Amino acid sequence: MDTSATRDSGEPGGDVPAGSSRETPRRFSRDQLFILISAASMNLGSMMAYSILGPFFPKEAENKGASNTMIGVLFGCYALFEFLASLIFGKYLVHIGAKFMFIAGMFISGGVTIIFGVMDQLPDGPIFIAMCFLVRVIDAIGFGASITASSSILTKAFPNNVATVLGSLEVFSGLGLVVGPPLGGFLYQSFGYEIPFISLGCIVLLMIPLNMCILPSYDSDPSEHSFWKLVTLPKVGLVAFVLISLSSCFGFLDPILSLFVLGKFNLPAGYVGLVFLGLALSYTVSSPLFGLLSDKMPHLRKWLLVFGNLITAVCFLLLGPAPVLHIKSQLWLLVLILVVNGISAGMSIIPTFPEVLSCAYENGFEEGLSTMGLVSGLTSAMWSVG
């Protein structure tokens, strides 16, 4: 693994001879497999830690004196500080080091997840609320560091299969979002408030020695280009707007859909999570397919973005459904629309990263880890804005 720092972006695993960097190797090298394992562990652990709060923390926070508005702001501040962290870490990725940033981010996420498990011991009121904000902000910074470093390392290791790899790893992100809430709810009901956070935080921390051993280091020269030059490119600006709008769509569903399902269909609270599974599972399953399609036929990326966004718009019209359509709201229709929406989200989200990266290269950005850090930080930041 000590030779990985000397490989250029056209030789991701050392298997591709010079002069054939655009050819896809038939199988992954050892370093590439290790990078996939590291990224998958980070996606799974971070998404579980992010989603574990949903089932029981709002109730606990309310009992500790936090208002509903304050709880909403507490969840929202995570996205704000992830946005800021992604921009900063993307800019200074080369100076800090991708491997160090990745591992440090995981360490922070695991540590603050454990700290969240002892928050119930704090006095009710302002002290509890202030400490929750502080821990949540630190968690967002840690996640911003990990996800920025992870995307950059993956792009460096798989320059010809960026969308395929990122799409495949979305399976682990989706799995974390699917498994986190029911696992957290089960541990909470069985053992109380502390155990869900402490156990998950320990799992994330135990991944760190593995990643320290198997994750290769990459060296690169700092870039002379800036986020401003990248985001002012017309195509990049358009893709950024797509990311913000798609992220907003998912953000709208989080607080509203569960209340709508409970009020409209009188379902038991335990079944609401199953309704959300339609969206999460269809996105998880379809993402690798659209990633492969995006890599094999780059000219289709713009059409995936166009039709993905159009289908998403139609899905949101049908979720209610909109009064002008004069369609009766039914549970089976709602679940079907969520499934289609998950597929359209895969169409729209997966091609964005490779499209921004290729646009940067076309406009004079050098091929290297520095540019990948800028692109990774920008896409993460735009998602957080939404």
Coordinates of C-alpha atoms in Angstrom, one line a residue, residues 87-371:
L87 CA -16.8 23.5 1.8
I88 CA -13.9 24.0 4.1
F89 CA -12.7 20.4 4.1
G90 CA -13.1 20.2 0.3
K91 CA -10.9 23.2 -0.1
Y92 CA -8.2 22.0 2.3
L93 CA -8.4 18.2 1.6
V94 CA -4.9 18.1 0.2
H95 CA -3.4 20.1 3.1
I96 CA -5.0 17.9 5.8
G97 CA -4.7 14.6 4.0
A98 CA -7.6 12.5 2.7
K99 CA -6.9 9.4 4.9
F100 CA -6.4 11.5 8.1
M101 CA -9.6 13.4 7.4
F102 CA -11.6 10.2 6.8
I103 CA -10.4 8.5 10.0
A104 CA -10.7 11.7 12.1
G105 CA -14.3 12.2 10.9
M106 CA -15.2 8.7 11.9
F107 CA -13.6 9.2 15.3
I108 CA -15.6 12.3 15.9
S109 CA -18.9 10.7 14.7
G110 CA -18.4 7.7 16.9
G111 CA -17.3 9.7 20.0
V112 CA -20.2 12.2 19.8
T113 CA -22.7 9.4 19.2
I114 CA -21.6 7.9 22.6
I115 CA -21.8 11.3 24.2
F116 CA -25.4 11.6 23.0
G117 CA -26.2 8.5 25.0
V118 CA -25.5 10.3 28.3
M119 CA -27.4 13.4 27.5
D120 CA -30.4 12.3 29.6
Q121 CA -28.2 12.7 32.7
L122 CA -28.1 16.5 32.1
P123 CA -30.4 18.9 33.9
D124 CA -33.6 19.8 32.0
G125 CA -33.9 23.0 30.1
P126 CA -31.2 25.3 28.6
I127 CA -28.2 23.1 29.6
F128 CA -29.7 20.0 28.0
I129 CA -30.6 22.0 24.8
A130 CA -27.3 23.8 24.5
M131 CA -25.3 20.5 24.9
C132 CA -27.5 18.8 22.3
F133 CA -26.7 21.6 19.9
L134 CA -23.0 21.4 20.6
V135 CA -22.8 17.7 20.1
R136 CA -25.0 17.8 17.0
V137 CA -22.7 20.4 15.4
I138 CA -19.6 18.4 16.2
D139 CA -21.2 15.3 14.7
A140 CA -22.0 17.3 11.5
I141 CA -18.4 18.4 11.2
G142 CA -17.2 14.9 11.6
F143 CA -19.6 13.6 9.0
G144 CA -18.7 16.4 6.6
A145 CA -15.0 15.5 6.9
S146 CA -15.6 11.7 6.4
I147 CA -18.0 12.0 3.4
T148 CA -15.8 14.6 1.6
A149 CA -12.6 12.5 2.1
S150 CA -14.5 9.3 1.1
S151 CA -15.8 10.7 -2.2
S152 CA -12.4 12.1 -3.1
I153 CA -10.6 8.9 -2.4
L154 CA -13.1 6.8 -4.3
T155 CA -12.8 9.2 -7.3
K156 CA -9.1 8.9 -7.2
A157 CA -9.1 5.1 -7.0
F158 CA -11.9 4.6 -9.6
P159 CA -11.5 7.4 -12.2
N160 CA -13.3 5.4 -14.9
N161 CA -16.1 4.0 -12.7
V162 CA -17.0 7.0 -10.4
A163 CA -20.8 6.8 -10.8
T164 CA -20.9 3.0 -10.6
V165 CA -18.9 2.9 -7.4
L166 CA -20.7 5.8 -5.8
G167 CA -24.1 4.3 -6.8
S168 CA -23.1 0.9 -5.4
L169 CA -22.1 2.4 -2.1
E170 CA -25.5 4.1 -1.8
V171 CA -26.7 0.6 -1.0
F172 CA -24.9 0.9 2.3
S173 CA -26.2 4.4 2.9
G174 CA -29.7 3.3 2.2
L175 CA -29.2 0.2 4.4
G176 CA -28.0 2.5 7.3
L177 CA -31.1 4.7 6.9
V178 CA -33.4 1.6 6.8
V179 CA -31.8 -0.3 9.7
G180 CA -31.1 2.7 12.0
P181 CA -34.6 3.7 13.1
P182 CA -36.0 0.2 13.8
L183 CA -32.7 -0.9 15.5
G184 CA -32.6 2.3 17.6
G185 CA -36.3 1.9 18.5
F186 CA -35.8 -1.8 19.5
L187 CA -32.7 -1.0 21.7
Y188 CA -34.5 1.9 23.3
Q189 CA -37.6 -0.1 24.2
S190 CA -35.4 -3.0 25.5
F191 CA -32.6 -1.2 27.3
G192 CA -33.5 2.5 27.6
Y193 CA -32.1 5.7 26.2
E194 CA -28.3 5.2 26.6
I195 CA -27.7 1.8 24.9
P196 CA -28.7 2.7 21.3
F197 CA -26.2 5.5 21.2
I198 CA -23.4 3.8 23.1
S199 CA -23.6 0.6 21.2
L200 CA -23.7 2.3 17.8
G201 CA -20.9 4.7 18.7
C202 CA -18.7 1.8 19.8
I203 CA -19.3 0.1 16.5
V204 CA -18.2 3.2 14.6
L205 CA -15.1 3.5 16.7
L206 CA -14.2 -0.1 16.2
M207 CA -14.1 0.5 12.5
I208 CA -11.3 3.0 12.9
P209 CA -8.4 0.5 13.5
L210 CA -9.5 -1.4 10.4
N211 CA -9.5 1.7 8.3
M212 CA -6.2 2.8 9.6
C213 CA -4.6 -0.5 8.5
I214 CA -6.3 -1.0 5.1
L215 CA -6.9 2.5 3.7
P216 CA -4.1 3.7 1.4
S217 CA -2.7 7.3 1.5
Y218 CA -2.8 9.6 -1.5
D219 CA -0.6 12.6 -2.0
S220 CA -1.4 15.5 -4.3
D221 CA -0.4 19.1 -4.9
P222 CA -2.8 21.9 -3.8
S223 CA -5.0 23.3 -6.4
E224 CA -4.9 26.9 -7.6
H225 CA -8.6 26.8 -8.4
S226 CA -11.4 27.7 -6.0
F227 CA -15.0 26.8 -5.2
W228 CA -16.1 30.1 -6.7
K229 CA -14.6 29.3 -10.1
L230 CA -16.1 25.8 -10.0
V231 CA -19.7 26.8 -9.0
T232 CA -19.8 29.7 -11.5
L233 CA -19.4 27.3 -14.4
P234 CA -22.9 27.3 -15.9
K235 CA -23.3 23.5 -16.0
V236 CA -22.0 23.1 -12.5
G237 CA -24.4 25.8 -11.3
L238 CA -27.3 24.0 -12.9
V239 CA -26.3 20.6 -11.3
A240 CA -25.9 22.4 -7.9
F241 CA -29.5 23.7 -8.3
V242 CA -30.7 20.1 -9.1
L243 CA -29.0 18.8 -5.9
I244 CA -30.5 21.5 -3.8
S245 CA -34.0 20.9 -5.1
L246 CA -33.8 17.1 -4.8
S247 CA -32.5 17.4 -1.2
S248 CA -35.3 19.8 -0.4
C249 CA -37.8 17.2 -1.7
F250 CA -36.5 14.6 0.8
G251 CA -36.4 17.3 3.5
F252 CA -40.0 18.1 2.9
L253 CA -41.0 14.5 3.4
D254 CA -39.3 13.9 6.8
P255 CA -41.6 16.1 9.0
I256 CA -44.8 15.9 6.9
L257 CA -45.3 12.4 5.5
S258 CA -45.5 10.6 8.8
L259 CA -48.2 13.0 10.1
F260 CA -50.1 12.7 6.8
V261 CA -50.1 8.9 6.9
L262 CA -51.2 8.8 10.5
G263 CA -54.0 11.3 10.0
K264 CA -55.2 10.2 6.6
F265 CA -55.1 6.4 6.9
N266 CA -55.2 5.9 10.7
L267 CA -52.3 3.5 10.6
P268 CA -50.5 2.4 13.8
A269 CA -47.3 4.3 14.5
G270 CA -45.2 1.2 13.9
Y271 CA -46.4 0.9 10.3
V272 CA -45.3 4.4 9.3
G273 CA -41.7 3.3 9.0
L274 CA -42.8 0.6 6.6
V275 CA -44.3 3.3 4.3
F276 CA -40.9 5.1 4.2
L277 CA -39.2 1.9 3.2
G278 CA -40.8 2.1 -0.2
L279 CA -38.7 5.2 -0.9
A280 CA -35.5 4.1 0.8
L281 CA -35.4 0.6 -0.7
S282 CA -36.2 1.6 -4.3
Y283 CA -33.5 4.3 -4.2
T284 CA -31.0 1.8 -2.7
V285 CA -31.7 -0.9 -5.3
S286 CA -31.8 1.4 -8.3
S287 CA -28.7 3.5 -7.5
P288 CA -26.1 0.9 -8.6
L289 CA -27.9 0.5 -11.9
F290 CA -28.0 4.2 -12.7
G291 CA -24.4 4.5 -11.6
L292 CA -23.3 1.8 -14.1
L293 CA -25.4 3.3 -16.9
S294 CA -23.9 6.8 -16.2
D295 CA -20.4 5.4 -16.5
K296 CA -20.9 3.2 -19.5
M297 CA -22.9 5.9 -21.4
P298 CA -21.9 9.3 -20.2
H299 CA -24.0 11.0 -22.9
L300 CA -27.1 9.7 -21.1
R301 CA -26.4 11.6 -17.9
K302 CA -28.2 14.8 -19.0
W303 CA -31.2 12.7 -19.9
L304 CA -31.2 10.9 -16.6
L305 CA -31.1 14.2 -14.8
V306 CA -33.9 15.6 -17.0
F307 CA -36.3 12.7 -16.8
G308 CA -35.4 12.0 -13.1
N309 CA -36.4 15.5 -12.1
L310 CA -39.6 15.4 -14.2
I311 CA -40.7 12.1 -12.7
T312 CA -39.9 13.4 -9.2
A313 CA -42.1 16.5 -9.9
V314 CA -45.0 14.3 -11.0
C315 CA -44.5 12.1 -8.0
F316 CA -44.9 15.0 -5.6
L317 CA -48.1 16.1 -7.5
L318 CA -49.5 12.6 -6.9
L319 CA -48.4 12.1 -3.2
G320 CA -51.3 14.2 -1.8
P321 CA -52.5 14.0 -4.5
A322 CA -52.9 17.6 -5.7
P323 CA -56.6 18.8 -5.5
V324 CA -56.6 19.8 -9.2
L325 CA -56.1 16.1 -10.2
H326 CA -59.3 15.0 -8.5
I327 CA -57.8 11.7 -7.4
K328 CA -58.7 10.0 -4.2
S329 CA -55.9 9.5 -1.7
Q330 CA -55.2 5.8 -1.2
L331 CA -52.5 4.0 0.8
W332 CA -51.4 1.7 -2.1
L333 CA -51.1 4.7 -4.4
L334 CA -49.0 6.6 -1.9
V335 CA -46.6 3.6 -1.5
L336 CA -46.4 3.1 -5.2
I337 CA -45.5 6.8 -5.8
L338 CA -42.8 6.6 -3.1
V339 CA -41.3 3.6 -4.8
V340 CA -41.3 5.5 -8.2
N341 CA -39.9 8.6 -6.4
G342 CA -37.0 6.5 -5.0
I343 CA -36.1 5.3 -8.5
S344 CA -36.4 8.8 -10.0
A345 CA -34.1 10.1 -7.1
G346 CA -31.5 7.5 -8.2
M347 CA -31.8 8.8 -11.8
S348 CA -31.3 12.4 -10.7
I349 CA -28.7 12.1 -7.9
I350 CA -26.2 9.5 -9.0
P351 CA -25.0 11.2 -12.3
T352 CA -24.4 14.6 -10.6
F353 CA -21.0 13.9 -9.1
P354 CA -19.3 12.5 -12.3
E355 CA -21.0 15.3 -14.4
V356 CA -19.5 18.0 -12.1
L357 CA -16.2 16.3 -12.2
S358 CA -16.1 16.0 -16.0
C359 CA -17.2 19.6 -16.3
A360 CA -14.3 20.7 -14.0
Y361 CA -11.8 18.8 -16.1
E362 CA -13.2 20.3 -19.3
N363 CA -12.7 23.8 -18.0
G364 CA -9.0 23.5 -17.0
F365 CA -9.1 22.0 -13.5
E366 CA -6.2 19.6 -13.1
E367 CA -6.8 15.9 -12.7
G368 CA -5.9 15.1 -9.1
L369 CA -7.1 14.7 -5.6
S370 CA -7.3 18.5 -5.1
T371 CA -10.0 18.9 -7.7

